[in-house]
CSV table of C-alpha atoms and ligand atoms in Angstrom, one decimal:
chain,number,residue,atom,x,y,z
D,1,MET,CA,-82.7,17.2,48.5
D,2,ALA,CA,-82.9,15.7,52.0
D,3,PRO,CA,-86.4,14.8,53.2
D,4,ILE,CA,-87.8,16.7,56.1
D,5,THR,CA,-87.2,14.6,59.2
D,6,SER,CA,-88.7,16.9,61.8
D,7,THR,CA,-92.3,16.9,62.8
D,8,ILE,CA,-94.5,19.9,62.8
D,9,GLU,CA,-94.8,19.5,66.6
D,10,GLN,CA,-91.1,20.0,67.1
D,11,ILE,CA,-91.2,23.1,64.9
D,12,GLY,CA,-94.3,24.3,66.8
D,13,ALA,CA,-92.5,23.9,70.2
D,14,ALA,CA,-89.5,25.9,68.9
D,15,LEU,CA,-91.9,28.6,67.7
D,16,THR,CA,-93.7,28.7,71.1
D,17,THR,CA,-90.3,29.3,72.8
D,18,ALA,CA,-89.4,31.9,70.2
D,19,HIS,CA,-92.7,33.8,70.7
D,20,ALA,CA,-92.2,33.7,74.5
D,21,THR,CA,-88.6,35.1,74.2
D,22,TYR,CA,-89.9,37.8,71.8
D,23,GLY,CA,-92.8,38.7,74.1
D,24,LYS,CA,-90.4,39.1,77.1
D,25,SER,CA,-88.0,41.3,75.3
D,26,ASN,CA,-90.6,43.6,73.7
D,27,PRO,CA,-92.9,44.9,76.5
D,28,LYS,CA,-93.4,48.4,75.0
D,29,SER,CA,-94.4,47.0,71.6
D,30,SER,CA,-96.8,44.6,73.3
D,31,GLN,CA,-98.3,47.4,75.3
D,32,THR,CA,-98.7,49.7,72.3
D,33,HIS,CA,-100.3,46.9,70.3
D,34,LYS,CA,-102.8,46.3,73.1
D,35,GLU,CA,-103.7,49.9,73.2
D,36,SER,CA,-104.3,50.0,69.4
D,37,ILE,CA,-106.3,46.9,68.8
D,38,GLY,CA,-109.5,48.3,70.3
D,39,THR,CA,-109.8,50.9,67.6
D,40,LEU,CA,-107.5,49.7,64.8
D,41,PRO,CA,-108.4,46.3,63.4
D,42,GLY,CA,-105.4,44.1,64.3
D,43,GLY,CA,-103.6,47.1,65.7
D,44,THR,CA,-102.4,48.2,62.3
D,45,THR,CA,-103.7,49.9,59.2
D,46,ARG,CA,-101.7,47.5,57.0
D,47,ASN,CA,-102.3,43.8,57.3
D,48,VAL,CA,-99.0,42.8,55.8
D,49,VAL,CA,-97.0,44.2,58.7
D,50,HIS,CA,-99.0,42.3,61.3
D,51,PHE,CA,-97.6,39.1,62.9
D,52,GLU,CA,-98.4,37.0,66.0
D,53,PRO,CA,-98.1,37.3,69.0
D,54,PHE,CA,-97.9,41.1,68.3
D,55,PRO,CA,-96.0,43.1,65.7
D,56,VAL,CA,-92.8,44.9,66.7
D,57,ILE,CA,-93.4,48.7,66.9
D,58,LEU,CA,-90.8,50.5,64.9
D,59,ALA,CA,-89.7,53.8,66.3
D,60,SER,CA,-87.0,55.2,63.9
D,61,GLY,CA,-84.6,54.4,61.1
D,62,GLN,CA,-81.2,55.8,60.2
D,63,GLY,CA,-79.1,54.6,57.2
D,64,SER,CA,-79.4,50.9,57.0
D,65,TYR,CA,-80.7,50.4,60.6
D,66,LEU,CA,-84.1,50.4,62.3
D,67,LYS,CA,-84.8,50.8,66.0
D,68,ASP,CA,-87.9,49.6,67.8
D,69,LEU,CA,-89.8,51.0,70.8
D,70,ASP,CA,-87.9,48.7,73.2
D,71,GLY,CA,-84.6,50.0,72.0
D,72,HIS,CA,-83.5,47.1,69.8
D,73,LYS,CA,-81.5,47.9,66.7
D,74,TYR,CA,-81.9,45.9,63.5
D,75,LEU,CA,-80.1,45.7,60.2
D,76,ASP,CA,-83.1,46.5,57.9
D,77,LEU,CA,-83.4,43.8,55.2
D,78,CYS,CA,-87.1,44.5,54.7
D,79,GLY,CA,-86.5,47.9,53.1
D,80,GLU,CA,-90.1,48.9,53.6
D,81,TYR,CA,-91.2,46.0,51.3
D,82,SER,CA,-89.0,47.4,48.5
D,83,ALA,CA,-90.2,51.0,48.8
D,84,GLY,CA,-87.4,52.1,51.1
D,85,MET,CA,-84.7,51.4,48.7
D,86,PHE,CA,-82.4,54.3,49.6
D,87,GLY,CA,-82.3,53.6,53.3
D,88,HIS,CA,-83.5,55.8,56.1
D,89,SER,CA,-83.4,59.6,55.9
D,90,HIS,CA,-81.1,59.7,52.8
D,91,PRO,CA,-79.6,63.2,53.0
D,92,VAL,CA,-80.2,64.1,49.4
D,93,ILE,CA,-83.8,63.1,49.5
D,94,THR,CA,-84.4,64.7,52.9
D,95,LYS,CA,-82.9,68.0,51.7
D,96,ALA,CA,-85.1,68.0,48.6
D,97,MET,CA,-88.2,67.3,50.8
D,98,HIS,CA,-87.3,70.0,53.3
D,99,ALA,CA,-86.8,72.5,50.5
D,100,ALA,CA,-90.2,71.6,49.1
D,101,ILE,CA,-91.9,71.9,52.5
D,102,ASP,CA,-90.4,75.3,53.1
D,103,SER,CA,-91.9,76.6,49.8
D,104,GLY,CA,-95.4,75.5,50.7
D,105,PHE,CA,-96.8,72.0,50.4
D,106,ALA,CA,-100.5,72.5,49.6
D,107,LEU,CA,-100.4,74.7,46.5
D,108,GLY,CA,-103.5,73.5,44.7
D,109,GLY,CA,-102.2,73.8,41.2
D,110,VAL,CA,-99.6,72.5,38.8
D,111,ASN,CA,-96.2,72.6,40.6
D,112,GLN,CA,-92.6,72.9,39.4
D,113,PHE,CA,-91.7,69.3,40.1
D,114,GLU,CA,-94.3,67.1,38.4
D,115,GLY,CA,-93.3,67.8,34.8
D,116,ARG,CA,-89.6,67.3,35.6
D,117,LEU,CA,-90.3,64.0,37.3
D,118,ALA,CA,-92.3,62.8,34.3
D,119,GLN,CA,-89.5,63.8,31.9
D,120,LEU,CA,-86.9,62.0,34.0
D,121,LEU,CA,-89.0,58.8,34.1
D,122,CYS,CA,-89.9,58.8,30.4
D,123,SER,CA,-86.2,59.3,29.5
D,124,ARG,CA,-85.3,56.1,31.5
D,125,PHE,CA,-88.2,53.8,30.4
D,126,SER,CA,-88.1,53.6,26.6
D,127,SER,CA,-91.6,52.1,26.6
D,128,ILE,CA,-93.1,55.1,28.4
D,129,ASP,CA,-94.0,58.1,26.2
D,130,LYS,CA,-96.2,59.7,28.8
D,131,ILE,CA,-96.8,59.1,32.5
D,132,ARG,CA,-99.2,60.1,35.3
D,133,PHE,CA,-98.8,59.9,39.0
D,134,SER,CA,-101.0,58.6,41.9
D,135,ASN,CA,-100.7,57.9,45.6
D,136,SER,CA,-99.9,54.2,45.6
D,137,GLY,CA,-99.0,51.3,43.4
D,138,THR,CA,-102.5,50.0,43.9
D,139,GLU,CA,-104.1,53.2,42.7
D,140,ALA,CA,-101.7,53.3,39.7
D,141,ASN,CA,-102.8,49.7,38.8
D,142,LEU,CA,-106.5,50.3,39.2
D,143,THR,CA,-106.4,53.5,37.2
D,144,ALA,CA,-104.3,51.9,34.4
D,145,LEU,CA,-106.7,49.0,34.2
D,146,ALA,CA,-109.6,51.3,33.8
D,147,LEU,CA,-107.7,53.3,31.3
D,148,VAL,CA,-106.8,50.3,29.1
D,149,LYS,CA,-110.4,49.2,29.1
D,150,ALA,CA,-111.5,52.6,28.0
D,151,TYR,CA,-108.8,52.6,25.3
D,152,THR,CA,-109.5,49.2,23.9
D,153,LYS,CA,-113.3,49.4,24.5
D,154,ARG,CA,-112.9,45.8,25.7
D,155,GLU,CA,-113.5,44.2,29.2
D,156,THR,CA,-111.5,41.1,29.8
D,157,VAL,CA,-108.1,41.2,31.6
D,158,ILE,CA,-105.8,38.2,31.8
D,159,VAL,CA,-103.9,38.2,35.2
D,160,PHE,CA,-101.9,35.4,36.7
D,161,LYS,CA,-102.2,33.0,39.7
D,162,GLY,CA,-100.3,34.4,42.6
D,163,GLY,CA,-100.3,37.9,41.1
D,164,TYR,CA,-100.4,40.8,43.5
D,165,HIS,CA,-101.2,44.2,42.1
D,166,GLY,CA,-102.3,45.8,45.4
D,167,GLY,CA,-104.9,44.8,48.0
D,168,LEU,CA,-107.8,45.4,45.6
D,169,ALA,CA,-106.3,43.3,42.8
D,170,THR,CA,-104.8,40.2,44.2
D,171,PHE,CA,-105.1,36.7,42.8
D,172,GLY,CA,-104.3,34.4,45.7
D,173,LYS,CA,-101.8,31.7,45.8
D,174,ASP,CA,-104.2,29.2,44.5
D,175,GLY,CA,-105.5,31.7,41.9
D,176,LYS,CA,-109.0,31.8,43.4
D,177,VAL,CA,-110.7,35.1,44.0
D,178,THR,CA,-112.3,34.1,47.2
D,179,ALA,CA,-115.7,35.2,48.5
D,180,ASN,CA,-114.2,37.7,51.0
D,181,SER,CA,-111.9,39.1,48.3
D,182,MET,CA,-111.8,42.9,48.2
D,183,ASN,CA,-110.9,42.9,44.5
D,184,VAL,CA,-112.4,45.4,42.1
D,185,PRO,CA,-115.0,43.8,39.9
D,186,HIS,CA,-113.2,43.7,36.6
D,187,LYS,CA,-113.7,40.7,34.2
D,188,PHE,CA,-110.5,39.0,35.3
D,189,ILE,CA,-109.4,35.7,33.8
D,190,ILE,CA,-106.7,34.1,36.0
D,191,ALA,CA,-104.1,32.2,34.0
D,192,PRO,CA,-101.3,30.0,35.4
D,193,TYR,CA,-98.0,31.8,35.7
D,194,ASN,CA,-95.1,30.7,33.4
D,195,ASP,CA,-97.4,28.5,31.4
D,196,ILE,CA,-97.2,29.5,27.7
D,197,LYS,CA,-99.6,26.8,26.5
D,198,ALA,CA,-102.3,27.9,29.0
D,199,LEU,CA,-101.8,31.5,28.1
D,200,GLU,CA,-102.2,30.8,24.3
D,201,GLU,CA,-105.4,28.9,25.0
D,202,MET,CA,-106.8,31.7,27.1
D,203,VAL,CA,-105.9,34.4,24.7
D,204,GLU,CA,-107.5,32.4,21.9
D,205,GLU,CA,-110.7,32.0,23.9
D,206,HIS,CA,-111.0,35.6,24.9
D,207,LYS,CA,-109.3,37.4,22.0
D,208,ASP,CA,-112.3,39.4,20.8
D,209,ASP,CA,-112.8,41.0,24.2
D,210,LEU,CA,-109.3,41.0,25.5
D,211,ALA,CA,-108.3,44.4,26.8
D,212,CYS,CA,-105.1,43.6,28.6
D,213,ILE,CA,-102.6,41.0,29.7
D,214,PHE,CA,-101.3,42.2,33.1
D,215,LEU,CA,-98.1,40.7,34.3
D,216,GLU,CA,-95.5,41.0,37.1
D,217,LEU,CA,-92.1,40.1,35.7
D,218,MET,CA,-91.3,38.6,39.0
D,219,GLN,CA,-94.2,37.8,41.4
D,220,GLY,CA,-93.0,39.7,44.5
D,221,SER,CA,-95.6,39.3,47.2
D,222,SER,CA,-96.1,35.6,46.3
D,223,GLY,CA,-92.5,34.8,47.0
D,224,CYS,CA,-90.1,36.4,44.5
D,225,LEU,CA,-91.0,34.1,41.7
D,226,PRO,CA,-89.4,35.2,38.4
D,227,ALA,CA,-91.2,34.9,35.1
D,228,ASP,CA,-89.4,32.8,32.5
D,229,ILE,CA,-88.1,34.9,29.6
D,230,GLU,CA,-89.9,32.8,27.0
D,231,PHE,CA,-93.1,33.3,28.9
D,232,VAL,CA,-92.6,37.1,29.0
D,233,LYS,CA,-92.0,37.0,25.2
D,234,ALA,CA,-95.1,35.0,24.7
D,235,THR,CA,-97.2,37.6,26.6
D,236,ARG,CA,-95.8,40.2,24.2
D,237,ALA,CA,-96.6,38.2,21.1
D,238,LYS,CA,-100.1,37.1,22.2
D,239,ALA,CA,-101.2,40.6,23.3
D,240,THR,CA,-100.1,42.0,20.0
D,241,GLU,CA,-101.8,39.2,18.1
D,242,ALA,CA,-105.1,39.8,20.0
D,243,GLY,CA,-104.9,43.6,19.7
D,244,ALA,CA,-104.8,43.8,23.5
D,245,VAL,CA,-102.6,46.0,25.7
D,246,LEU,CA,-99.6,44.3,27.4
D,247,MET,CA,-99.1,45.9,30.8
D,248,PHE,CA,-96.2,45.1,33.2
D,249,ASP,CA,-96.6,45.8,36.9
D,250,GLU,CA,-93.1,47.0,37.7
D,251,VAL,CA,-94.1,48.5,41.1
D,252,MET,CA,-91.5,46.2,42.7
D,253,THR,CA,-89.3,44.9,39.8
D,254,SER,CA,-88.4,48.3,38.3
D,255,ARG,CA,-85.3,48.4,40.6
D,256,MET,CA,-83.4,45.8,38.5
D,257,SER,CA,-82.0,48.5,36.3
D,258,THR,CA,-82.6,52.2,35.8
D,259,GLY,CA,-85.0,51.2,33.0
D,260,GLY,CA,-86.8,48.5,34.9
D,261,LEU,CA,-86.7,44.7,34.6
D,262,GLN,CA,-88.2,45.2,31.2
D,263,SER,CA,-85.0,46.8,29.8
D,264,PHE,CA,-83.0,44.0,31.5
D,265,LEU,CA,-85.1,41.4,29.7
D,266,GLY,CA,-85.4,43.3,26.5
D,267,VAL,CA,-89.2,42.8,26.3
D,268,TYR,CA,-91.3,46.0,26.3
D,269,PRO,CA,-95.0,46.5,27.2
D,270,ASP,CA,-97.5,49.0,26.0
D,271,MET,CA,-98.1,50.2,29.5
D,272,THR,CA,-96.1,50.0,32.8
D,273,THR,CA,-97.1,50.7,36.3
D,274,LEU,CA,-94.5,51.9,38.9
D,275,GLY,CA,-94.5,52.8,42.6
D,276,LYS,CA,-92.6,52.4,45.8
D,277,TYR,CA,-89.1,54.1,45.8
D,278,PHE,CA,-89.6,56.5,42.8
D,279,GLY,CA,-91.4,58.9,45.1
D,280,GLY,CA,-88.3,59.1,47.4
D,281,GLY,CA,-88.6,55.8,49.2
D,282,GLY,CA,-91.2,56.2,51.9
D,283,GLN,CA,-93.5,58.8,50.4
D,284,ASN,CA,-96.9,57.7,48.9
D,285,PHE,CA,-96.3,57.2,45.3
D,286,GLY,CA,-97.6,55.3,42.2
D,287,ALA,CA,-97.3,56.0,38.5
D,288,PHE,CA,-98.7,54.5,35.2
D,289,GLY,CA,-97.5,55.3,31.8
D,290,GLY,CA,-96.9,54.0,28.3
D,291,ARG,CA,-97.7,54.6,24.7
D,292,ASN,CA,-98.8,58.0,23.7
D,293,GLU,CA,-102.0,56.9,22.0
D,294,ILE,CA,-103.2,55.2,25.2
D,295,MET,CA,-102.1,57.9,27.7
D,296,SER,CA,-103.5,60.7,25.5
D,297,ILE,CA,-107.1,59.7,26.3
D,298,ILE,CA,-106.7,61.3,29.7
D,299,GLU,CA,-105.5,64.5,28.3
D,300,PRO,CA,-107.8,67.4,29.3
D,301,GLY,CA,-110.1,68.1,26.3
D,302,HIS,CA,-109.6,64.8,24.6
D,303,PRO,CA,-112.8,64.0,22.7
D,304,GLY,CA,-114.7,61.3,24.6
D,305,GLY,CA,-111.7,61.0,26.8
D,306,ALA,CA,-111.4,59.6,30.4
D,307,TYR,CA,-110.9,61.8,33.4
D,308,HIS,CA,-108.0,61.2,35.8
D,309,SER,CA,-107.4,63.4,38.8
D,310,GLY,CA,-106.7,63.2,42.5
D,311,THR,CA,-105.8,65.9,45.1
D,312,TYR,CA,-102.5,64.3,46.1
D,313,ASN,CA,-101.3,63.0,42.7
D,314,ASN,CA,-98.8,65.8,42.5
D,315,ASN,CA,-98.1,66.4,46.2
D,316,VAL,CA,-94.9,68.5,46.3
D,317,THR,CA,-92.9,66.5,48.8
D,318,THR,CA,-93.2,63.3,46.8
D,319,MET,CA,-92.6,65.0,43.5
D,320,ALA,CA,-89.6,66.9,44.8
D,321,ALA,CA,-88.2,63.7,46.4
D,322,GLY,CA,-88.8,61.8,43.2
D,323,VAL,CA,-86.8,64.4,41.2
D,324,ALA,CA,-83.9,64.2,43.7
D,325,VAL,CA,-84.0,60.4,43.4
D,326,LEU,CA,-83.7,60.4,39.6
D,327,GLU,CA,-81.3,63.3,39.3
D,328,ASP,CA,-78.9,62.5,42.1
D,329,VAL,CA,-79.4,59.2,43.8
D,330,TRP,CA,-80.6,56.4,41.5
D,331,THR,CA,-77.8,56.4,39.0
D,332,LYS,CA,-76.8,53.5,36.7
D,333,ASP,CA,-73.8,52.7,38.9
D,334,VAL,CA,-76.0,52.5,42.0
D,335,ALA,CA,-78.5,50.4,40.2
D,336,SER,CA,-75.9,47.9,39.0
D,337,GLN,CA,-74.3,47.7,42.4
D,338,LEU,CA,-77.6,47.0,44.1
D,339,TYR,CA,-78.3,44.2,41.6
D,340,GLU,CA,-74.9,42.7,42.0
D,341,PHE,CA,-75.1,42.8,45.8
D,342,GLY,CA,-78.5,41.1,45.6
D,343,GLU,CA,-77.2,38.3,43.3
D,344,TRP,CA,-74.2,37.9,45.6
D,345,LEU,CA,-76.4,37.6,48.7
D,346,GLN,CA,-78.7,35.1,47.0
D,347,ASN,CA,-75.7,32.9,46.1
D,348,GLU,CA,-74.2,33.2,49.6
D,349,LEU,CA,-77.5,32.2,51.2
D,350,ARG,CA,-77.7,29.2,48.8
D,351,ARG,CA,-74.2,28.2,49.7
D,352,VAL,CA,-74.9,28.1,53.5
D,353,ALA,CA,-78.3,26.4,52.8
D,354,ALA,CA,-76.7,23.5,51.0
D,355,GLY,CA,-78.0,20.2,52.5
D,356,THR,CA,-81.0,21.8,54.1
D,357,ILE,CA,-84.5,22.5,52.8
D,358,LEU,CA,-83.9,26.3,52.7
D,359,GLN,CA,-84.3,27.7,49.2
D,360,VAL,CA,-83.8,31.2,47.9
D,361,THR,CA,-85.8,32.6,45.0
D,362,GLY,CA,-85.7,36.0,43.4
D,363,VAL,CA,-84.0,38.4,41.1
D,364,GLY,CA,-81.1,40.7,42.1
D,365,SER,CA,-81.9,42.7,45.2
D,366,LEU,CA,-85.4,41.1,45.8
D,367,MET,CA,-85.5,37.6,47.2
D,368,THR,CA,-87.5,35.3,49.4
D,369,LEU,CA,-86.4,32.5,51.7
D,370,HIS,CA,-88.5,29.3,51.6
D,371,PHE,CA,-88.4,26.0,53.5
D,372,SER,CA,-89.5,23.2,51.2
D,373,THR,CA,-88.5,19.8,50.0
D,374,GLN,CA,-89.8,20.6,46.5
D,375,THR,CA,-88.4,23.2,44.1
D,376,ILE,CA,-90.2,26.5,44.5
D,377,ARG,CA,-91.4,27.8,41.1
D,378,SER,CA,-95.0,28.9,41.6
D,379,ALA,CA,-97.2,30.5,44.3
D,380,ALA,CA,-98.8,27.1,44.8
D,381,ASP,CA,-95.3,25.7,45.6
D,382,VAL,CA,-94.9,28.5,48.2
D,383,GLN,CA,-98.2,27.5,49.8
D,384,GLY,CA,-96.9,24.0,50.2
D,385,SER,CA,-93.7,25.1,51.9
D,386,VAL,CA,-93.2,25.0,55.7
D,387,ALA,CA,-94.5,28.4,56.9
D,388,GLU,CA,-93.7,27.7,60.5
D,389,LEU,CA,-89.9,27.4,59.7
D,390,ARG,CA,-90.0,30.7,57.9
D,391,GLU,CA,-91.6,32.2,61.0
D,392,LEU,CA,-89.0,30.6,63.2
D,393,LEU,CA,-86.2,32.1,61.0
D,394,PHE,CA,-87.9,35.5,61.3
D,395,PHE,CA,-88.0,35.4,65.1
D,396,ASP,CA,-84.4,34.1,65.3
D,397,MET,CA,-83.2,36.8,63.0
D,398,LEU,CA,-85.0,39.5,65.0
D,399,ARG,CA,-83.3,38.2,68.1
D,400,ARG,CA,-79.9,38.5,66.3
D,401,GLY,CA,-80.7,42.0,65.1
D,402,PHE,CA,-81.9,41.5,61.5
D,403,PHE,CA,-85.3,42.7,60.3
D,404,LEU,CA,-86.8,41.0,57.3
D,405,ALA,CA,-90.4,40.7,56.1
D,406,GLN,CA,-92.1,38.0,58.0
D,407,ARG,CA,-93.0,36.2,54.8
D,408,GLY,CA,-89.3,35.7,54.3
D,409,MET,CA,-88.8,38.5,51.8
D,410,ILE,CA,-85.6,40.5,51.7
D,411,SER,CA,-85.5,43.7,49.8
D,412,LEU,CA,-82.0,45.3,49.8
D,413,MET,CA,-81.3,49.0,50.2
D,414,THR,CA,-78.6,50.9,48.4
D,415,VAL,CA,-77.0,52.0,51.7
D,416,THR,CA,-76.4,48.5,53.0
D,417,SER,CA,-72.8,47.3,52.7
D,418,LYS,CA,-71.5,43.9,51.7
D,419,ALA,CA,-69.9,43.6,55.2
D,420,GLU,CA,-73.3,44.1,56.8
D,421,LEU,CA,-74.9,41.5,54.4
D,422,GLN,CA,-72.1,39.1,55.3
D,423,THR,CA,-73.2,39.3,59.0
D,424,PHE,CA,-76.6,38.3,57.9
D,425,VAL,CA,-75.3,35.3,55.9
D,426,GLU,CA,-73.4,34.2,59.0
D,427,ALA,CA,-76.6,34.5,61.1
D,428,VAL,CA,-78.6,32.4,58.7
D,429,GLN,CA,-75.8,29.8,58.7
D,430,GLN,CA,-75.9,29.7,62.6
D,431,PHE,CA,-79.6,29.4,62.5
D,432,LEU,CA,-79.4,26.4,60.1
D,433,GLU,CA,-76.7,24.8,62.2
D,434,GLU,CA,-78.6,25.3,65.5
D,435,ARG,CA,-81.9,24.1,63.9
D,436,ARG,CA,-80.3,21.3,61.9
D,437,ASP,CA,-82.9,18.8,63.1
D,438,LEU,CA,-85.7,20.9,61.8
D,439,VAL,CA,-84.3,22.0,58.5
D,440,THR,CA,-82.9,18.9,57.0
Q,1,PLP,C1,-96.2,44.2,42.2
Q,1,PLP,C2,-97.0,45.2,43.1
Q,1,PLP,N1,-98.0,45.9,42.5
Q,1,PLP,C3,-98.7,46.7,43.3
Q,1,PLP,C4,-98.4,46.9,44.6
Q,1,PLP,C5,-99.2,47.8,45.5
Q,1,PLP,O1,-98.5,49.0,45.7
Q,1,PLP,P1,-98.9,49.9,47.0
Q,1,PLP,O2,-98.7,49.1,48.2
Q,1,PLP,O3,-98.1,51.1,46.9
Q,1,PLP,O4,-100.4,50.2,46.8
Q,1,PLP,C6,-97.4,46.2,45.2
Q,1,PLP,C7,-97.1,46.3,46.6
Q,1,PLP,O5,-96.3,45.6,47.2
Q,1,PLP,C8,-96.6,45.3,44.4
Q,1,PLP,O6,-95.7,44.5,44.9
């Protein structure tokens, strides 16, 4: 791979110009941001969507497009960080939600949708006998962690460097739980990702107290870094050997097939956590489920059992939207087409990136663009990449009408056509040509 010939100063100057252009063409976003920052830390209630000099304020979405407050239209490649997988205002999902709203949305008891949603999910995920719902992926993960500790009567949880299981269980790019971390205080042991030998040693050291090995099959937030199949198999074998629970966080990766990335890989955990699009793609949703003997300890009346509840766990709009998704929208054909489009896009981007330091990592419809002279395989590699170039790409793409996550992540939606994706490939190609001095 060609060495980076540009200096950080040149990239910095290009970025200053990009910020100025962005600032000029987004006065309403700027104004709204200014009005919010006095009362909302950073002007948003969600750090990930913040960027400098101020975040674009999104006003609406329709199909595969977004519009901002200043009237710009973007092809949405962010897909609500993987949650908005069915595009904006999908008619089937919208209809199901309207019907649920019309029949009353604060019922205060068991409703007609939750059991159906559970049946549909259990029928698709062969490793899930029983499932419960929550309001977010974070909440699903935290509840599931507490549950497996209660089940095993053990404390230690092995997680992986670069893992992201929600804002309260995140294991930074360098694997350090820093002093200002908001993580829940479980007994986490942080192992290197994709390192079988280190995993074996850590399991051996902690086997008598090991409650759980908790794994993302592809680290999404850290840069779409796939787990090696042999590593995934090793987590299965080691968890079984130690009498620990193997739990996959499939909040992001479940989209790789209708049975999740686990069924694609053919390695099955004892517990799985889900979230994002299963609640309709935009509604608050999380879920955790798995083997009957683990899940049964939260059954009402279970002797010495644990208690799981939450006012909005079964909120009718999410449950109804989820049923519509699984019955009518997220079919096997749709899932394989989305995966195929994703692989196609990754290959096309790699094609136009040849001879530059742009790299694409990911699986199927989830991918991240990195600028680095070294091959990106781990979260530490991502940290060593040129973040300023990623930022420059982000602003150049915004200017050309493409909205991706600022960290370079692309999360495809089922409503986006190949022709639309082709326009993005061409835009990236133009970016690389125009910025040739900076990216080779
Ligand atoms: C793998 C993974 N787990 C958990 C979460 C947290 O989900 P939520 O944002 O719904 O709390 C995320 C969010 O991006 C995620 O990617």
